[in-house]
């Protein structure tokens, strides 16, 4: 369900990503999901971690530009058609998806996917009504 | 308050009479004592006695920076070497340094004009002047220092850099006036924020900013972040250092200490003198100096002049804040662009910081390729690329609209563009390196 995502601004410069991951490693931040949205000139690193406030502070203190955003994390069955089912739900109810990515190694037979939707509240209540409200084990 | 009301508010006719007398005296002195000037006069067929009124100054040949370099170090000395009490040189970053050698008389003039400038910016006895200009061969530090001493201000000679210490001194000694470059003041405000220091809690009332071009938009930004009134100061080593001109409380042009530094505006192409109000290259003649006085020095700075009574009570001629330089003008795909214009446009876009860098290169097709590095304001950072791309497009559209050229905008991380302790490195022109 609702989780906090950390995004970090990254110039397209050699070693910038390595610098961030090294920093987080040194501060014992465990990454649950990591993805990069990139353009020709810059990238945005998106992270899901256990303690987002701590991770954000670590990044800000090191001089990075980072912010928190609410996103929806959905635990679904790890089998064909599971994602399609959620997508259909969103589509039918006109909840627009800005982007999505999956969480590293889901637990048990669950696969976790992170959604950034236009209307967070609507997306969240929709998921709840349809039984996708299992809290995520980060 | 006015430091020298007799001179700064003098009847124009009276002022002109003394300017002419000083000019005649100067020309005769230089013709007799400096072979360089005698040679120039002779080759142009001009004699000192040809100067009968102030307008005749246009018959005198110009002096350029190249002339100063070729005569380095003492080729333009007009006094006996033993009468020189101090020497300053420009940094020489763009070639051989240029020299200003001061006699006792020149030191007195310097303190006088700097005291006037500081007072134009609100200084009086009892003020604490924190001088963030570099001390040493650079004229900025000592020039301000002498002027502040003339008024009797407590002067903190901190010099450039060491920002946290600057802020501590500012807090502990309750500095009321700060002098430094405008870009450094913004950097100072950033560091203050990081230190948890609220500028509004400090005692600063005025900032005197110079040594690099800036804009009215940047003034507003500085006044807002530094919690003070920001004044522009102008000067150059070749003329005396800081103290040539300064803004007063009206913040509407810089009063030139014209009884010492006679200004003209010329067409940089033809050398023709332009009337007041017309934009052109600023030229100075130092009427009263005795060490290394200079005739009709071409500053390469572009501005215009305005005369008349000023709300501050002075009537010294005013120069508009610098509009650029004849030699830092960028020609991008045939379009003339001043970095100050780019700065102005950025100031109007809330999603960016006033820190930028222009990198000009010849692209693969040998056309000028201009990349503008702009820092994103952290509060506008987004988790979505389309939002950041919207900011890029907005900046590019504003540049295209106002400058008429397409610039490639590259958003960079806040605080990633080098902050200068001295002059900001705004332009990297790979076409000329």
Coordinates of C-alpha atoms in Angstrom, one line a residue:
Chain A
X1 CA 0.0 0.0 0.0
X2 CA 1.2 3.6 0.5
X3 CA 4.9 3.7 0.9
X4 CA 7.4 6.6 0.6
X5 CA 9.8 6.7 -2.3
X6 CA 13.0 8.6 -2.3
X7 CA 14.0 10.3 -5.6
X8 CA 17.5 11.7 -6.2
X9 CA 18.5 14.1 -8.9
X10 CA 21.5 12.9 -10.9
X11 CA 23.5 14.7 -13.5
X12 CA 24.8 12.5 -16.2
X13 CA 28.3 12.3 -14.8
X14 CA 30.6 9.4 -14.5
X15 CA 30.5 7.7 -11.2
X16 CA 27.5 9.6 -9.8
X17 CA 25.4 6.5 -9.3
X18 CA 28.3 4.6 -7.7
X19 CA 28.8 7.6 -5.4
X20 CA 25.2 7.4 -4.2
X21 CA 25.2 3.6 -3.7
X22 CA 28.5 3.8 -1.9
X23 CA 27.1 6.5 0.4
X24 CA 24.0 4.5 1.2
X25 CA 26.0 1.3 1.8
X26 CA 28.3 3.1 4.2
X27 CA 25.2 4.3 6.2
X28 CA 23.8 0.8 6.2
X29 CA 20.7 1.7 4.0
X30 CA 19.3 -1.5 2.5
X31 CA 17.6 -1.0 -0.9
X32 CA 14.3 -2.7 -1.5
X33 CA 13.7 -1.3 -5.0
X34 CA 15.9 0.8 -7.3
X35 CA 15.2 2.2 -10.7
X36 CA 16.4 5.1 -12.9
X37 CA 14.4 7.3 -15.1
X38 CA 16.8 8.9 -17.5
X39 CA 16.9 11.6 -20.2
X40 CA 19.8 12.7 -22.4
X41 CA 20.9 15.2 -19.8
X42 CA 20.0 13.9 -16.4
X43 CA 18.5 11.0 -14.5
X44 CA 16.2 10.5 -11.5
X45 CA 17.1 7.7 -9.2
X46 CA 14.1 6.2 -7.4
X47 CA 14.5 4.1 -4.3
X48 CA 12.4 2.2 -1.8
X49 CA 14.0 1.6 1.5
X50 CA 13.0 0.5 5.0
X51 CA 13.5 3.9 6.6
X52 CA 13.0 6.6 4.0
X53 CA 13.4 9.6 6.3
X54 CA 16.8 8.4 7.4
X55 CA 17.9 7.6 3.8
X56 CA 16.7 11.1 2.6
X57 CA 18.6 12.8 5.4
X58 CA 21.8 10.8 4.6
X59 CA 21.5 12.0 0.9
X60 CA 20.7 15.6 1.8
X61 CA 23.5 15.8 4.2
X62 CA 25.9 14.6 1.5
X63 CA 24.7 17.4 -0.7
X64 CA 22.4 15.5 -3.0
X65 CA 19.0 16.8 -4.1
X66 CA 16.5 14.3 -2.8
X67 CA 12.8 14.3 -2.0
X68 CA 10.1 12.0 -0.8
X69 CA 7.0 11.0 -2.8
X70 CA 4.0 8.8 -1.8
X71 CA 3.6 5.8 -4.1
X72 CA 1.6 2.6 -3.9
X73 CA 3.3 -0.7 -3.4
X74 CA 1.1 -3.7 -4.3
X75 CA 1.8 -7.2 -3.3
X76 CA 0.4 -9.6 -5.9
X77 CA 0.6 -13.3 -6.6
X78 CA 3.7 -14.2 -8.5
X79 CA 2.0 -15.8 -11.4
X80 CA 1.0 -14.9 -15.0
X81 CA -1.8 -12.3 -15.3
X82 CA -1.4 -10.9 -11.8
X83 CA -0.1 -7.5 -13.0
X84 CA -2.6 -7.4 -15.8
X85 CA -5.4 -7.8 -13.3
X86 CA -4.2 -4.7 -11.3
X87 CA -3.7 -2.8 -14.5
X88 CA -7.2 -3.5 -15.6
X89 CA -8.5 -2.4 -12.3
X90 CA -6.7 1.0 -12.7
X91 CA -7.8 1.3 -16.3
X92 CA -11.4 0.7 -15.6
X93 CA -11.5 3.3 -12.9
X94 CA -9.4 5.8 -14.8
X95 CA -6.5 5.9 -12.4
X96 CA -3.6 7.1 -14.5
X97 CA -0.2 5.6 -13.9
X98 CA 2.8 7.9 -14.2
X99 CA 5.3 5.0 -13.8
X100 CA 5.8 1.6 -12.2
X101 CA 8.6 -0.7 -11.3
X102 CA 9.0 -3.9 -9.4
X103 CA 10.5 -4.5 -6.0
X104 CA 13.6 -6.6 -5.7
X105 CA 12.9 -10.3 -4.8
X106 CA 9.4 -10.5 -3.5
X107 CA 8.9 -12.6 -0.4
X108 CA 7.2 -16.1 -0.6
X109 CA 5.0 -16.4 -3.7
X110 CA 4.3 -12.7 -3.8
X111 CA 5.7 -10.2 -6.4
X112 CA 5.7 -6.5 -5.3
X113 CA 5.2 -3.7 -7.8
X114 CA 5.4 0.0 -7.1
X115 CA 3.0 2.4 -8.8
X116 CA 3.1 6.1 -9.1
X117 CA -0.5 7.2 -9.9
X118 CA -1.9 10.6 -10.6
X119 CA -4.6 10.3 -7.9
X120 CA -3.0 8.6 -5.0
X121 CA -6.1 8.5 -2.7
X122 CA -8.3 7.1 -5.4
X123 CA -5.7 4.5 -6.3
X124 CA -5.3 3.5 -2.7
X125 CA -9.0 3.0 -1.9
X126 CA -9.5 1.1 -5.1
X127 CA -6.8 -1.3 -4.2
X128 CA -8.2 -1.7 -0.7
X129 CA -11.7 -2.5 -2.0
X130 CA -10.2 -5.2 -4.2
X131 CA -8.2 -7.0 -1.6
X132 CA -4.8 -5.6 -2.5
X133 CA -4.2 -4.1 0.9
X134 CA -1.7 -6.5 2.4
X135 CA 1.0 -4.4 4.0
X136 CA 4.4 -4.7 2.4
X137 CA 7.2 -6.4 4.3
X138 CA 10.2 -4.2 3.7
Chain B
X1 CA 25.3 61.9 4.5
X2 CA 27.6 63.4 1.9
X3 CA 31.3 63.1 2.5
X4 CA 32.3 66.2 0.5
X5 CA 29.2 68.2 -0.2
X6 CA 31.3 71.1 -1.7
X7 CA 32.6 68.9 -4.5
X8 CA 29.8 66.3 -4.8
X9 CA 27.0 68.9 -5.1
X10 CA 29.0 71.7 -6.8
X11 CA 27.4 74.0 -9.4
X12 CA 28.1 72.3 -12.8
X13 CA 29.8 75.4 -14.3
X14 CA 32.2 75.7 -11.4
X15 CA 33.0 72.1 -11.6
X16 CA 33.7 72.3 -15.4
X17 CA 36.0 75.3 -14.8
X18 CA 38.2 73.3 -12.4
X19 CA 38.0 70.2 -14.6
X20 CA 39.4 72.2 -17.5
X21 CA 42.2 73.7 -15.4
X22 CA 43.1 70.3 -14.2
X23 CA 43.0 68.8 -17.7
X24 CA 45.3 71.5 -19.1
X25 CA 47.7 71.0 -16.2
X26 CA 47.6 67.2 -16.7
X27 CA 48.2 67.4 -20.4
X28 CA 51.1 69.7 -20.1
X29 CA 52.6 67.6 -17.3
X30 CA 52.3 64.3 -19.3
X31 CA 53.6 65.9 -22.5
X32 CA 56.7 67.1 -20.7
X33 CA 57.4 64.0 -18.4
X34 CA 56.2 60.9 -20.2
X35 CA 57.8 60.0 -23.6
X36 CA 54.9 57.7 -24.4
X37 CA 52.3 60.5 -24.3
X38 CA 54.6 63.0 -26.1
X39 CA 55.1 60.5 -28.9
X40 CA 51.3 60.0 -29.2
X41 CA 50.6 63.8 -29.3
X42 CA 53.4 64.4 -31.8
X43 CA 52.3 61.7 -34.1
X44 CA 48.7 63.0 -34.1
X45 CA 49.9 66.6 -34.5
X46 CA 48.3 67.6 -31.2
X47 CA 49.9 70.2 -28.8
X48 CA 49.0 70.7 -25.1
X49 CA 48.0 74.3 -26.0
X50 CA 45.3 72.9 -28.3
X51 CA 43.3 72.1 -25.2
X52 CA 41.3 75.3 -24.8
X53 CA 38.0 73.9 -23.5
X54 CA 36.7 70.6 -22.2
X55 CA 35.4 69.5 -25.6
X56 CA 38.9 69.7 -26.9
X57 CA 39.6 66.5 -24.9
X58 CA 38.3 64.6 -28.0
X59 CA 41.6 65.7 -29.8
X60 CA 43.6 63.7 -27.3
X61 CA 44.5 60.1 -28.5
X62 CA 43.0 57.2 -26.6
X63 CA 45.1 55.0 -24.3
X64 CA 44.3 51.2 -24.3
X65 CA 45.1 48.3 -22.2
X66 CA 47.7 47.2 -24.7
X67 CA 49.5 50.5 -24.3
X68 CA 49.6 49.8 -20.5
X69 CA 51.0 46.3 -21.1
X70 CA 53.6 47.5 -23.5
X71 CA 54.9 50.2 -21.1
X72 CA 54.9 47.8 -18.1
X73 CA 56.1 48.4 -15.4
X74 CA 57.0 52.1 -15.2
X75 CA 56.6 53.4 -18.8
X76 CA 53.7 55.7 -17.9
X77 CA 55.2 57.0 -14.6
X78 CA 54.7 60.8 -14.4
X79 CA 56.2 61.3 -11.0
X80 CA 59.7 60.7 -9.7
X81 CA 60.1 57.1 -8.7
X82 CA 61.0 58.1 -5.1
X83 CA 57.6 59.8 -4.7
X84 CA 55.7 56.5 -5.3
X85 CA 54.4 55.2 -2.0
X86 CA 52.4 52.2 -3.2
X87 CA 52.0 50.0 -6.3
X88 CA 49.1 47.8 -7.4
X89 CA 48.8 45.7 -10.4
X90 CA 45.8 44.0 -12.0
X91 CA 45.7 40.2 -11.7
X92 CA 47.3 39.7 -15.1
X93 CA 45.0 36.7 -15.8
X94 CA 44.4 38.0 -19.3
X95 CA 48.0 38.9 -20.0
X96 CA 50.8 41.2 -18.7
X97 CA 49.5 43.0 -15.6
X98 CA 48.8 46.7 -15.7
X99 CA 50.2 49.0 -13.0
X100 CA 48.8 51.7 -10.9
X101 CA 51.6 53.6 -9.0
X102 CA 50.4 55.9 -6.3
X103 CA 52.0 59.1 -4.9
X104 CA 51.0 60.5 -1.5
X105 CA 48.7 62.8 -3.4
X106 CA 47.1 59.8 -5.2
X107 CA 46.6 57.9 -1.9
X108 CA 44.8 60.9 -0.5
X109 CA 42.5 61.0 -3.6
X110 CA 41.9 57.3 -3.3
X111 CA 40.8 57.6 0.4
X112 CA 38.7 60.6 -0.5
X113 CA 36.8 59.0 -3.4
X114 CA 36.3 55.7 -1.5
X115 CA 35.0 57.6 1.5
X116 CA 32.5 59.3 -0.8
X117 CA 31.5 55.9 -2.3
X118 CA 31.0 54.3 1.1
X119 CA 28.9 57.2 2.3
X120 CA 26.8 57.0 -0.9
X121 CA 26.0 53.5 0.3
X122 CA 25.0 54.7 3.7
X123 CA 28.2 54.5 5.7
X124 CA 29.0 56.9 8.5
X125 CA 31.2 57.0 11.6
X126 CA 30.1 54.2 13.9
X127 CA 29.5 51.7 11.1
X128 CA 31.4 48.4 11.1
X129 CA 32.7 47.7 7.6
X130 CA 33.4 44.0 6.9
X131 CA 35.7 44.1 3.9
X132 CA 35.4 40.9 1.9
X133 CA 37.5 42.2 -1.1
X134 CA 40.9 40.6 -1.4
X135 CA 43.9 42.4 0.1
X136 CA 47.2 42.5 -1.6
X137 CA 48.0 43.5 -5.2
X138 CA 44.3 43.6 -6.0
X139 CA 43.0 47.2 -5.4
X140 CA 39.6 46.1 -4.0
X141 CA 40.7 45.3 -0.5
X142 CA 42.9 48.2 0.3
X143 CA 40.8 50.7 -1.6
X144 CA 37.8 50.0 0.6
X145 CA 40.1 49.9 3.6
X146 CA 41.5 53.4 3.1
X147 CA 38.0 54.9 2.5
X148 CA 36.5 53.2 5.6
X149 CA 39.4 54.5 7.7
X150 CA 38.9 58.0 6.3
X151 CA 35.4 58.0 7.6
X152 CA 36.5 56.4 10.9
X153 CA 34.6 53.2 10.5
X154 CA 35.7 50.1 12.4
X155 CA 37.1 48.1 9.5
X156 CA 37.3 44.3 9.5
X157 CA 40.0 43.3 7.0
X158 CA 38.8 39.7 6.5
X159 CA 39.4 39.7 2.7
X160 CA 37.9 37.1 0.4
X161 CA 36.9 33.5 1.1
X162 CA 36.6 31.6 4.4
X163 CA 32.9 32.0 4.3
X164 CA 32.0 30.4 7.7
X165 CA 34.5 32.7 9.4
X166 CA 33.1 35.7 7.5
X167 CA 29.7 34.9 8.9
X168 CA 31.0 34.4 12.4
X169 CA 32.7 37.8 12.3
X170 CA 29.6 39.3 10.9
X171 CA 27.6 38.0 13.8
X172 CA 30.1 38.6 16.6
X173 CA 31.3 42.1 15.6
X174 CA 27.9 43.2 14.4
X175 CA 29.1 44.3 10.9
X176 CA 26.7 46.8 9.4
X177 CA 28.3 47.0 5.9
X178 CA 29.7 44.1 3.8
X179 CA 31.8 44.6 0.7
X180 CA 32.5 41.8 -1.7
X181 CA 31.5 40.5 -5.1
X182 CA 27.8 40.1 -5.8
X183 CA 28.0 36.4 -6.6
X184 CA 30.0 35.8 -3.4
X185 CA 27.3 37.5 -1.3
X186 CA 24.7 34.9 -2.6
X187 CA 27.1 32.1 -1.8
X188 CA 27.5 33.6 1.7
X189 CA 23.7 33.6 2.1
X190 CA 23.7 29.9 1.2
X191 CA 26.4 29.0 3.7
X192 CA 24.5 31.0 6.4
X193 CA 21.5 28.9 5.8
X194 CA 23.5 25.7 6.1
X195 CA 25.0 27.1 9.4
X196 CA 21.5 27.8 10.7
X197 CA 22.2 31.5 10.7
X198 CA 19.3 33.8 9.9
X199 CA 20.6 36.9 8.0
X200 CA 17.7 38.9 9.4
X201 CA 19.1 38.5 12.9
X202 CA 22.4 40.1 11.8
X203 CA 23.1 43.9 11.7
X204 CA 23.9 44.3 8.1
X205 CA 22.3 47.4 6.5
X206 CA 24.3 47.8 3.3
X207 CA 26.3 45.7 0.9
X208 CA 28.7 47.3 -1.6
X209 CA 29.1 44.9 -4.5
X210 CA 31.4 45.2 -7.4
X211 CA 34.3 43.7 -9.5
X212 CA 31.8 41.8 -11.7
X213 CA 28.8 42.7 -13.7
X214 CA 25.4 42.1 -12.2
X215 CA 21.8 43.0 -12.8
X216 CA 18.8 44.6 -11.0
X217 CA 17.2 41.2 -10.7
X218 CA 20.3 39.9 -8.9
X219 CA 20.1 43.0 -6.7
X220 CA 16.6 42.0 -5.6
X221 CA 17.8 38.4 -4.9
X222 CA 20.8 39.6 -2.9
X223 CA 18.7 42.2 -0.9
X224 CA 16.2 39.5 -0.1
X225 CA 18.6 36.8 0.9
X226 CA 21.2 39.0 2.7
X227 CA 18.6 41.3 4.3
X228 CA 20.4 44.5 3.4
X229 CA 20.3 47.2 0.7
X230 CA 22.7 46.3 -2.2
X231 CA 24.8 49.0 -3.9
X232 CA 26.9 48.8 -7.0
X233 CA 30.4 50.0 -6.9
X234 CA 32.7 50.5 -9.9
X235 CA 36.4 51.0 -10.3
X236 CA 39.4 49.6 -12.1
X237 CA 43.1 49.4 -11.4
X238 CA 44.0 51.5 -14.4
X239 CA 42.1 54.5 -13.0
X240 CA 42.6 54.1 -9.2
X241 CA 40.9 50.9 -8.1
X242 CA 37.5 51.0 -6.5
X243 CA 36.2 54.5 -5.9
X244 CA 35.5 55.6 -9.5
X245 CA 31.7 55.5 -9.0
X246 CA 29.1 54.2 -6.7
X247 CA 25.3 54.0 -6.3
X248 CA 23.6 56.3 -3.8
X249 CA 20.3 55.7 -1.9
X250 CA 18.4 56.3 -5.1
X251 CA 20.0 53.1 -6.6
X252 CA 19.5 54.7 -10.0
X253 CA 22.9 54.9 -11.6
X254 CA 26.4 55.2 -10.1
X255 CA 27.7 58.7 -9.3
X256 CA 31.1 59.2 -10.9
X257 CA 33.7 61.2 -8.9
X258 CA 34.0 63.3 -12.0
X259 CA 36.1 66.0 -10.4
X260 CA 38.9 63.4 -10.4
X261 CA 37.9 61.0 -13.1
X262 CA 36.5 62.7 -16.2
X263 CA 34.2 60.4 -18.1
X264 CA 33.3 60.2 -21.8
X265 CA 31.1 57.8 -23.7
X266 CA 32.4 56.9 -27.2
X267 CA 31.3 54.8 -30.1
X268 CA 33.7 51.8 -29.8
X269 CA 33.9 51.5 -33.5
X270 CA 34.6 55.0 -34.6
X271 CA 36.0 56.5 -31.3
X272 CA 33.5 59.4 -31.7
X273 CA 32.3 61.0 -28.5
X274 CA 28.6 60.3 -27.9
X275 CA 26.1 62.6 -26.2
X276 CA 24.7 61.9 -22.7
X277 CA 22.1 59.2 -22.7
X278 CA 23.7 57.3 -25.6
X279 CA 25.1 53.9 -24.9
X280 CA 28.7 53.3 -25.7
X281 CA 32.2 52.6 -24.3
X282 CA 33.2 54.4 -21.1
X283 CA 36.4 56.3 -21.3
X284 CA 38.2 58.0 -18.4
X285 CA 40.8 60.7 -17.9
X286 CA 42.3 60.9 -14.4
X287 CA 42.4 64.7 -13.9
X288 CA 44.2 64.9 -10.6
X289 CA 46.5 61.9 -10.1
X290 CA 50.3 62.4 -10.2
X291 CA 51.8 58.9 -10.1
X292 CA 50.4 57.1 -13.2
X293 CA 47.7 59.5 -14.5
X294 CA 46.0 58.3 -17.7
X295 CA 44.5 60.1 -20.7
X296 CA 41.3 58.9 -22.3
X297 CA 41.5 55.3 -21.1
X298 CA 39.2 52.9 -23.0
X299 CA 37.6 50.8 -20.3
X300 CA 35.8 48.4 -22.7
X301 CA 32.8 48.8 -20.3
X302 CA 29.5 49.7 -21.9
X303 CA 27.2 52.1 -20.2
X304 CA 25.6 55.6 -20.7
X305 CA 25.7 58.8 -18.7
X306 CA 23.0 60.9 -17.1
X307 CA 23.3 64.4 -15.6
X308 CA 21.2 66.4 -13.3
X309 CA 20.2 66.7 -9.6
X310 CA 19.8 63.4 -7.8
X311 CA 17.4 62.7 -5.0
X312 CA 20.4 62.1 -2.7
X313 CA 21.5 65.7 -3.0
X314 CA 24.5 65.1 -5.2
X315 CA 24.8 66.2 -8.8
X316 CA 27.8 64.1 -9.9
X317 CA 27.2 62.6 -13.3
X318 CA 25.7 59.1 -13.1
X319 CA 26.6 56.1 -15.2
X320 CA 24.1 53.4 -15.6
X321 CA 25.1 50.0 -14.2
X322 CA 27.4 48.2 -16.6
X323 CA 25.5 46.9 -19.6
X324 CA 28.3 44.6 -20.6
X325 CA 31.8 44.9 -22.0
X326 CA 32.9 45.4 -25.5
X327 CA 35.0 42.3 -25.1
X328 CA 32.8 39.9 -23.2
X329 CA 29.9 40.2 -25.6
X330 CA 29.2 36.7 -26.9
X331 CA 28.4 36.3 -30.6
X332 CA 26.4 33.2 -30.9
X333 CA 25.5 32.2 -34.4
X334 CA 25.7 35.8 -35.3
X335 CA 23.6 37.1 -32.4
X336 CA 25.1 39.4 -29.8
X337 CA 24.5 38.1 -26.3
X338 CA 25.6 39.5 -23.0
X339 CA 25.9 37.1 -20.1
X340 CA 24.1 39.7 -18.0
X341 CA 21.0 39.2 -20.3
X342 CA 21.1 35.4 -19.6
X343 CA 21.3 36.1 -15.9
X344 CA 18.3 38.5 -16.1
X345 CA 16.2 35.9 -17.8
X346 CA 17.1 33.2 -15.3
X347 CA 16.2 35.5 -12.5
X348 CA 12.7 35.6 -13.7
X349 CA 12.3 31.9 -13.7
X350 CA 11.5 30.7 -10.2
X351 CA 12.5 27.1 -10.7
X352 CA 16.2 27.9 -11.2
X353 CA 19.0 29.4 -9.1
X354 CA 20.9 32.5 -10.3
X355 CA 23.9 30.3 -10.8
X356 CA 24.7 29.4 -14.3
X357 CA 27.5 28.7 -16.7
X358 CA 27.6 29.1 -20.5
X359 CA 29.7 26.7 -22.5
X360 CA 30.2 27.5 -26.1
X361 CA 31.7 25.1 -28.5
X362 CA 31.8 24.5 -32.2
X363 CA 29.4 21.6 -32.7
X364 CA 29.9 18.8 -35.1
X365 CA 28.5 20.9 -37.9
X366 CA 30.9 23.7 -37.0
X367 CA 28.0 25.8 -35.8
X368 CA 28.2 27.4 -32.4
X369 CA 26.8 25.0 -29.9
X370 CA 25.8 26.7 -26.7
X371 CA 25.1 24.8 -23.5
X372 CA 23.6 26.6 -20.6
X373 CA 24.2 24.9 -17.3
X374 CA 21.5 25.9 -14.8
X375 CA 21.0 24.8 -11.2
X376 CA 17.6 23.5 -10.3
X377 CA 16.0 25.1 -7.2
X378 CA 15.7 22.1 -4.8
X379 CA 12.1 22.7 -4.0
X380 CA 11.2 22.3 -7.6
X381 CA 13.0 19.0 -8.0
X382 CA 10.5 16.3 -9.0
X383 CA 10.4 12.5 -9.1
X384 CA 9.2 12.8 -12.6
X385 CA 11.3 13.5 -15.6
X386 CA 8.6 15.3 -17.5
X387 CA 8.4 17.9 -14.8
X388 CA 12.2 18.6 -15.0
X389 CA 12.0 18.6 -18.8
X390 CA 9.2 21.1 -18.5
X391 CA 11.6 23.4 -16.6
X392 CA 14.3 22.9 -19.2
X393 CA 11.9 23.7 -22.0
X394 CA 10.6 26.8 -20.1
X395 CA 14.2 28.1 -19.8
X396 CA 15.0 27.3 -23.5
X397 CA 11.8 29.1 -24.6
X398 CA 12.6 32.2 -22.6
X399 CA 16.1 32.3 -24.0
X400 CA 14.9 31.9 -27.5
X401 CA 12.2 34.5 -27.0
X402 CA 14.4 37.2 -25.5
X403 CA 17.8 36.5 -27.0
X404 CA 16.8 35.1 -30.3
X405 CA 19.1 32.1 -30.0
X406 CA 18.6 28.4 -29.2
X407 CA 20.5 27.3 -26.2
X408 CA 20.8 23.8 -25.0
X409 CA 19.7 23.8 -21.4
X410 CA 21.3 21.3 -19.1
X411 CA 19.9 21.1 -15.6
X412 CA 22.6 20.5 -13.0
X413 CA 22.6 19.7 -9.3
X414 CA 22.2 22.6 -6.9
X415 CA 25.5 24.0 -5.7
X416 CA 27.4 22.2 -8.4
X417 CA 28.5 25.2 -10.4
X418 CA 31.6 26.6 -8.9
X419 CA 31.0 29.6 -6.6
X420 CA 33.6 32.2 -7.1
X421 CA 35.5 33.9 -4.3
X422 CA 36.5 36.5 -6.9
X423 CA 35.1 36.9 -10.3
X424 CA 32.5 34.3 -11.4
X425 CA 33.4 32.2 -14.3
X426 CA 30.2 32.4 -16.2
X427 CA 31.5 31.8 -19.7
X428 CA 33.6 29.0 -21.0
X429 CA 34.2 29.7 -24.6
X430 CA 35.9 26.7 -26.2
X431 CA 35.9 28.4 -29.5
X432 CA 38.7 30.7 -28.5
X433 CA 40.9 28.3 -26.6

